[in-house]
Every structure is written in C-alpha cells, then in structure tokens.
CSV table of C-alpha atoms in Angstrom, one decimal:
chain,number,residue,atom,x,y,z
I,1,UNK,CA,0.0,0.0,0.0
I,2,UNK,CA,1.3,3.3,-0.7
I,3,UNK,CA,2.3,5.9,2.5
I,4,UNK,CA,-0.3,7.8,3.4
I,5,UNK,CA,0.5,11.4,4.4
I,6,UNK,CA,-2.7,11.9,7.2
I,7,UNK,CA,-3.4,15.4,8.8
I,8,UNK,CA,-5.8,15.4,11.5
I,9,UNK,CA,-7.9,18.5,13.2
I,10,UNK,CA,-8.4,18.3,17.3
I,11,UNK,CA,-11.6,19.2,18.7
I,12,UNK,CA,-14.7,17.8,16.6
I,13,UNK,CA,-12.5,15.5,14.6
I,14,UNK,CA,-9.8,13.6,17.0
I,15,UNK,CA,-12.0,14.5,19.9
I,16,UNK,CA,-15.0,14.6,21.3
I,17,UNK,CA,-16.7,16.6,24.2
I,18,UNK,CA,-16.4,20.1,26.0
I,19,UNK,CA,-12.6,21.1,24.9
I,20,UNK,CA,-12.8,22.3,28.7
I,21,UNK,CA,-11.5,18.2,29.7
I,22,UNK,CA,-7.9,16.9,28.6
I,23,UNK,CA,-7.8,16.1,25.1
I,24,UNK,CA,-6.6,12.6,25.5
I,25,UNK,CA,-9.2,11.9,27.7
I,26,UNK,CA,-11.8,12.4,24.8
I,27,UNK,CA,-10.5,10.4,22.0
I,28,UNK,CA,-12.7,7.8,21.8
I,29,UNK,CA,-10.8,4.4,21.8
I,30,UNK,CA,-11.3,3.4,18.3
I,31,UNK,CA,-9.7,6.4,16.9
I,32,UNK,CA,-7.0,5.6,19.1
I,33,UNK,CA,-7.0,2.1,17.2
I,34,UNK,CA,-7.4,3.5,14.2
I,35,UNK,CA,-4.3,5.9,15.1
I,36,UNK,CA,-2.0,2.7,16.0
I,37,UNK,CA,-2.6,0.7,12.9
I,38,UNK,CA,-2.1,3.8,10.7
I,39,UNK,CA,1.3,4.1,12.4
I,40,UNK,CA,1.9,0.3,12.6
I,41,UNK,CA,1.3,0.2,8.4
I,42,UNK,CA,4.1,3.0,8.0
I,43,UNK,CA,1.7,6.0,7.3
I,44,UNK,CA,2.5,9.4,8.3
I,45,UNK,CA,0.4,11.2,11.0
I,46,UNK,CA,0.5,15.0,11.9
I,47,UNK,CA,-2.0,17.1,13.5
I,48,UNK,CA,-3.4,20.1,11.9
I,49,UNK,CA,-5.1,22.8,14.0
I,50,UNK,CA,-5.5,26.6,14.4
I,51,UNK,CA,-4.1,27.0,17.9
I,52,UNK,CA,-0.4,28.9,18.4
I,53,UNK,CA,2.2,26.4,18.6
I,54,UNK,CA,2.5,26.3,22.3
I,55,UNK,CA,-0.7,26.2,23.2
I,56,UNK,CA,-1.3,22.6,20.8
I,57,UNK,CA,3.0,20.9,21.4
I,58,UNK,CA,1.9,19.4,24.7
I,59,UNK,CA,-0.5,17.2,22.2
I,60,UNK,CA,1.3,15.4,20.3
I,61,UNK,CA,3.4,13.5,23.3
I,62,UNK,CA,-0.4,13.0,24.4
I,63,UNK,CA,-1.5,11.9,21.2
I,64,UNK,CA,1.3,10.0,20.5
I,65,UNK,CA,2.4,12.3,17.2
I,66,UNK,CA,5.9,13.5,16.1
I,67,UNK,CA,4.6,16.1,13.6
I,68,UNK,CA,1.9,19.2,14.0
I,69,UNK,CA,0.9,21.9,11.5
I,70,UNK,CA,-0.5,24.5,13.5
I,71,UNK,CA,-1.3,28.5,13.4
I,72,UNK,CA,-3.8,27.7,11.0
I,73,UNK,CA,-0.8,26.3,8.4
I,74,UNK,CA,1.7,28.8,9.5
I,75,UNK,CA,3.5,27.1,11.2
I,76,UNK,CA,5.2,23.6,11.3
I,77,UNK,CA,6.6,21.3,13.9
I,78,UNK,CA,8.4,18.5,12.8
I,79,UNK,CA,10.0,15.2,15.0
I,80,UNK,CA,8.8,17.4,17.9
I,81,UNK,CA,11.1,20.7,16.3
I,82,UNK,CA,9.4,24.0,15.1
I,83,UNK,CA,10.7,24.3,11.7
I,84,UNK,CA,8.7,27.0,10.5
I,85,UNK,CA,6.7,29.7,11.9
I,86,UNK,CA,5.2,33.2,10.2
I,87,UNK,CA,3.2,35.9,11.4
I,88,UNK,CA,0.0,37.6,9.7
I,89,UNK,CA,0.7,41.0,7.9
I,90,UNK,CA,1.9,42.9,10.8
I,91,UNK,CA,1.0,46.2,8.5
I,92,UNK,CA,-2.4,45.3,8.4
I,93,UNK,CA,-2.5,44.3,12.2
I,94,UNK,CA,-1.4,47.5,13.4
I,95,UNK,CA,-4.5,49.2,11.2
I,96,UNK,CA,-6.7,47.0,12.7
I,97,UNK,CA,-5.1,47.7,16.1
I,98,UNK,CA,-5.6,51.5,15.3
I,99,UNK,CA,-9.1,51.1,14.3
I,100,UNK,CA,-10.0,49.1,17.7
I,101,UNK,CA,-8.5,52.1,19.5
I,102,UNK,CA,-10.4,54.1,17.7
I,103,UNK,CA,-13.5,52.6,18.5
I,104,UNK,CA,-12.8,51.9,21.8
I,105,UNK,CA,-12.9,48.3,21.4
I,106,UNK,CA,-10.6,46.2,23.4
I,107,UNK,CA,-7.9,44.0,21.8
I,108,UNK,CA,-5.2,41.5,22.6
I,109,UNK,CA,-2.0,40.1,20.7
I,110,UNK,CA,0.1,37.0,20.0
I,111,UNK,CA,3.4,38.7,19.2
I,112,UNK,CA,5.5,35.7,20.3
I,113,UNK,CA,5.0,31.9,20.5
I,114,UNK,CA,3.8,32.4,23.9
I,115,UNK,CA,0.7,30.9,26.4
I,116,UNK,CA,-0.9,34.0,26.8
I,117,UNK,CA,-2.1,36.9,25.0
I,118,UNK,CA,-0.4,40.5,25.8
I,119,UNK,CA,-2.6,43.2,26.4
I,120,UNK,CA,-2.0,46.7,27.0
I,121,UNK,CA,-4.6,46.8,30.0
I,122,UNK,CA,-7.4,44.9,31.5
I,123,UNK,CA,-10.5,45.8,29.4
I,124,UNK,CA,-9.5,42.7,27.3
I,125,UNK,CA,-9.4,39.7,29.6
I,126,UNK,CA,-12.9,41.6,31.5
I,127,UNK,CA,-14.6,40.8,28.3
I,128,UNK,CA,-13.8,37.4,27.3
I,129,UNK,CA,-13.5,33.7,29.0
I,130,UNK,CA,-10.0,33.4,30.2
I,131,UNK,CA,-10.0,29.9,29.8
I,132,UNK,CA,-9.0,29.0,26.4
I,133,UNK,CA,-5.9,31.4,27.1
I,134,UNK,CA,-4.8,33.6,29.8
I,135,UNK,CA,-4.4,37.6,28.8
I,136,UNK,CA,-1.3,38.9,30.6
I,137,UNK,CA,-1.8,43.0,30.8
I,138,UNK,CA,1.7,44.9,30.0
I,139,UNK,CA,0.5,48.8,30.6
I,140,UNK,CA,1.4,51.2,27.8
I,141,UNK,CA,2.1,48.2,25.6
I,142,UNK,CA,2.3,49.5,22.1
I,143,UNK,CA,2.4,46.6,19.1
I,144,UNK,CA,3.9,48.7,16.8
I,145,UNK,CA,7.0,47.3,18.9
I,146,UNK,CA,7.1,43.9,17.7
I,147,UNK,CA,8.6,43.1,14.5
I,148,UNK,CA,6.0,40.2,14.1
I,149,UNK,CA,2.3,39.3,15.2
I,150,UNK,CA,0.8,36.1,15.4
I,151,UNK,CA,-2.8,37.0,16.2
I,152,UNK,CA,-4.9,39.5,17.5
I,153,UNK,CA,-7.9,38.7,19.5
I,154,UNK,CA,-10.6,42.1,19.3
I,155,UNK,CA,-13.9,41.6,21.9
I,156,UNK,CA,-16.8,42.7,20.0
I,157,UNK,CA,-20.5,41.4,19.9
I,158,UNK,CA,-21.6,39.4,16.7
I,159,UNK,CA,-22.0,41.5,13.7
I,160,UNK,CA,-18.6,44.1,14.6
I,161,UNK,CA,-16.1,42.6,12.4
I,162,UNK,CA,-18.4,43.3,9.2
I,163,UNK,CA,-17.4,47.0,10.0
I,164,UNK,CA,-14.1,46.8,11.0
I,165,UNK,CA,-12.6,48.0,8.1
I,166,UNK,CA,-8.9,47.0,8.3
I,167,UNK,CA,-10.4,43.4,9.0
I,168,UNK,CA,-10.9,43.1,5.5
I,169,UNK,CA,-7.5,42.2,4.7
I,170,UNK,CA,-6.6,39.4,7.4
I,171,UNK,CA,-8.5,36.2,8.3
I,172,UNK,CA,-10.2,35.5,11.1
I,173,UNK,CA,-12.6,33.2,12.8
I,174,UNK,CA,-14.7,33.7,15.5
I,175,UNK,CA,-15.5,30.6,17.8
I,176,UNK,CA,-17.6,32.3,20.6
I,177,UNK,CA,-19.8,35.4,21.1
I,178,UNK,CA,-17.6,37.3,23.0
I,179,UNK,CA,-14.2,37.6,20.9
I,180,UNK,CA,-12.7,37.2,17.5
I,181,UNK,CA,-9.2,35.3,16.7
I,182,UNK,CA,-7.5,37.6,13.8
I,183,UNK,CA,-5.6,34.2,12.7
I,184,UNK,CA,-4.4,32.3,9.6
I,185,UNK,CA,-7.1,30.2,7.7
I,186,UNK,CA,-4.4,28.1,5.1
I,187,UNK,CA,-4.0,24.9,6.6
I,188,UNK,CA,-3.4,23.5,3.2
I,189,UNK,CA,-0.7,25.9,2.8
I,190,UNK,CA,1.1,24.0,6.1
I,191,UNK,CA,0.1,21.0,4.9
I,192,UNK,CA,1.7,21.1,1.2
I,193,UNK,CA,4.7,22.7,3.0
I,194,UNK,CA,5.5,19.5,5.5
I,195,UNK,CA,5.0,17.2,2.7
I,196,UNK,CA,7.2,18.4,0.7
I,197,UNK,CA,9.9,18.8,3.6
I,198,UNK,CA,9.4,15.0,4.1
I,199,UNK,CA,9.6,13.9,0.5
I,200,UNK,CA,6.0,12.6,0.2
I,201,UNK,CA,3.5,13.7,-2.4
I,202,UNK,CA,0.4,15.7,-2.1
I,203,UNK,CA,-2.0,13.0,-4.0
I,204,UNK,CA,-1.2,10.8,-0.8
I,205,UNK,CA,-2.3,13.3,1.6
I,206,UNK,CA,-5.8,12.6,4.0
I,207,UNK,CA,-7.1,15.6,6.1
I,208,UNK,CA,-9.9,14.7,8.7
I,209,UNK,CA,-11.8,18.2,9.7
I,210,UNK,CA,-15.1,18.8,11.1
I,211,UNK,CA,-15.3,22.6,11.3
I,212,UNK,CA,-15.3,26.0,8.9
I,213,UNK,CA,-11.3,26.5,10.1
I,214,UNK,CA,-11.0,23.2,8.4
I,215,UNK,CA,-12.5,24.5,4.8
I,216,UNK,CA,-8.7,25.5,3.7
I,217,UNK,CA,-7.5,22.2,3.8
I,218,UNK,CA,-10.1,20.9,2.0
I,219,UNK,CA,-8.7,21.0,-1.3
I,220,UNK,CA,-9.2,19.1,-4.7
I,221,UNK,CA,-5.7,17.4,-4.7
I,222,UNK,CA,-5.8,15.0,-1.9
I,223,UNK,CA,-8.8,12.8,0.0
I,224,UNK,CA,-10.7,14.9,2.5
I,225,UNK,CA,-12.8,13.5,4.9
I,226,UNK,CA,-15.8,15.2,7.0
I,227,UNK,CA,-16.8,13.8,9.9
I,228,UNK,CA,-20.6,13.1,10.7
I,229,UNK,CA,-21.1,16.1,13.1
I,230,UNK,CA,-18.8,18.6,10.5
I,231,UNK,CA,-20.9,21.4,9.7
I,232,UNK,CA,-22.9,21.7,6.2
I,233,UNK,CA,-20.1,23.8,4.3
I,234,UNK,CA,-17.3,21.2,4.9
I,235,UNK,CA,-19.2,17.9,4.0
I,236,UNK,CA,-20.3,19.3,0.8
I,237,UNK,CA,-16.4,20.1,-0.1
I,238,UNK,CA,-15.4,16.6,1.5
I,239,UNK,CA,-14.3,13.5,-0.7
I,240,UNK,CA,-16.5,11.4,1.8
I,241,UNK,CA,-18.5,11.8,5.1
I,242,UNK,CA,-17.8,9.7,7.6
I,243,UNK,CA,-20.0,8.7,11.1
I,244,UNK,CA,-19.8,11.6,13.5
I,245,UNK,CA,-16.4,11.8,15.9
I,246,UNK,CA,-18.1,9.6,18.8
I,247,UNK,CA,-19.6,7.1,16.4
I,248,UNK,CA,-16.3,5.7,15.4
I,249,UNK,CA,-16.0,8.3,12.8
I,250,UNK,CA,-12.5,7.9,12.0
I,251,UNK,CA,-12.0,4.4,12.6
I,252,UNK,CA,-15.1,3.7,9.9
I,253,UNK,CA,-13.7,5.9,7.2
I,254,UNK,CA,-10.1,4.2,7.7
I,255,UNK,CA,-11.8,0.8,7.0
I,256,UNK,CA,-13.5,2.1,4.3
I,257,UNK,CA,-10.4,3.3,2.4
I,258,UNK,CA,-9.0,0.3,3.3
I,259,UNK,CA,-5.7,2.3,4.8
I,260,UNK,CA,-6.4,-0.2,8.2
C-alpha cells in the first residue's frame, strides 16, 4: 500500500466533548485504534489545528504524534522541532489595532509563540473567558514594537467585524460570542509545506476536519474526509462523510479506504 500522508484537526475530529477536559481523555478508543494501525502500516500522521504552537505541542506526546501543523498552516513542527513559523501581515494588524482604538474596542496580541495573549490593559481579559488562554496586561504596551504578530484577538459582539474595516484584509474566525481570533485560515498551505519537507506527495495526503477553520484544507488534490457532526459547508467540499467523531467516525472511514 502506498504511504499515506494523514493530517488530523483536534476538537470535533480527534476528539470529542467540552474542549474544557484533557484532550486525550476524549479520544474515543477506536480512533485511538485506528491511530495505532495507521502508524503500525508505516503512514505518516500530523496534526493540523489553528491554535499557536505552544498552546497545541503538549498534544502530540499525548496523542502519541511526532509532527503538527499548527497557526492555522503557518507554522510547522516537525519530530517534535518548530521548523517554521510566520506571522500575519503585521502592516495590516497594526490598522486594525488603530481602528479598535479608535473605537474603543478592546484588543489583545500573539506577538510571540507564547501561552498568553499581551494586552496593553485589563478591558480585554474583563470581556472574554480566560480559559482558552490567559491575557497577561503589559501597561502602555504598544504593538507597533514587535517586529512580528501572530494574532490579535478584538472583543466585539456578533455582527462588529463586518465594520471593522482593516479586518478586511486578514483572516479571522470567531468561535464564541464574545471575541474574534484575527488568525491564519491556510492549513493547506502548512500542509503542502511539510510534505514536501518530508519527501512525500500531495495526491497521498488525508485531512480529517469537522469545522469552517477546516475548509482551507479541503482541497481538490488530496482525499478529504468530513466527519458526521462537521458542519454543512465542509461535508459538501469533503471527498467522503464519515460517522460523526463519537460514532467511530474515523476508525469507519479508515476501514473504508481500506488504509487499516
């Protein structure tokens, strides 16, 4: 059988439950199956999520992986190493920075591959659930400072970011009322990077996604599978639906393909 290069999402697609319990602790045990015969076949398995690098590492030891695309494809991590790892447009940050000011809407920043957003006072982290990610303030902090910028994170209500107007020229996804994540959207673009870093071809690669952050790596050139609770958008873009994450999802669709 030829290798398989596989590329995984987290939460929705590896695991299942409130993302508030350890991750390994909700992978239900056939996908951990599925995970050890992928691996005991000779395939190639990597994660591939939207959180920073550091706030996603600590999963692969748990998940038994060696390789991770993360930042929403900007950034790769290879036999445990960060390899690659590049900002947003740090000129169209600092507008959309200016314009929050302006507005008097409070923002945070990822301007390092740290485990906490920076903030320049406490309006942010009064606004949004801390839980996901600490907000550390650093008074007068000005991001105009930092010579890159991961993400910003701007609390608005629902409906705000179709006014921002600098907002028009970065991606973003917003995964709860309170805040948005100004964040890369390419995991493809991570995706086609690591393959080619590890020699393998892009026909071979598999992503697994359930969510609208998983749209970018659903592309025409490799096998992209939708799990049963993905939402609309991405099953109608997948190569095949499987069962939803806690109906064996993955384990099915690995049998099906007849990679296990």
């Amino acid at each position: 059988m030829e290798r398989k290069y596989f590329f995984f999402d987290i939460d929705g697609t590896l695991a299942a439950g409130s993302a508030d319990l350890p991750v390994a602790e909700r992978v239900p045990a056939s996908a951990l199956k599925a995970l050890a015969e992928l691996r005991a076949r000779g395939h190639f398995l990597a994660l591939a999520t939207g959180r920073l690098q550091v706030m996603a590492v600590d999963y692969l030891e748990q998940l038994g992986f060696d390789h991770m695309v993360a930042d929403g494809g900007y950034s790769l991590t290879v036999d445990h190493k960060l390899v690659d790892f590049q900002p947003i447009d740090r000129a169209a940050a600092l507008d959309l920075i200016a314009e929050c000011d302006a507005r008097g809407l409070p923002w945070s920043i990822s301007p390092a591959n740290d485990p906490f957003r920076h903030a320049p006072d406490g309006r942010f982290a009064a606004c949004v659930d801390e839980n996901y990610m600490p907000t550390r303030v650093f008074p007068g902090l000005d991001p105009a400072s930092f010579e890159r910028i991961y993400k910003v994170y701007v609390a608005c209500p629902p409906g705000t970011e179709d006014t921002l107007v600098a907002l028009k020229r970065l991606q973003w996804c917003r995964y709860t009322p309170g805040y948005i994540f100004v964040e890369p959207c390419e995991k493809a673009v991570g995706i086609r990077k690591m393959v080619e870093m590890v020699g393998g071809n892009v026909k071979d690669v598999v992503v697994f996604g359930d969510a609208r952050n998983d749209l970018s790596m659903f592309v025409p050139e490799w096998t992209s599978i939708a799990m049963g609770n993905a939402v609309p958008e991405l099953k109608a873009r997948a190569t095949y639906v499987t069962d939803p994450v806690d109906r064996d999802g993955l384990y099915n669709a690995c049998r099906h393909f007849g990679w296990i």
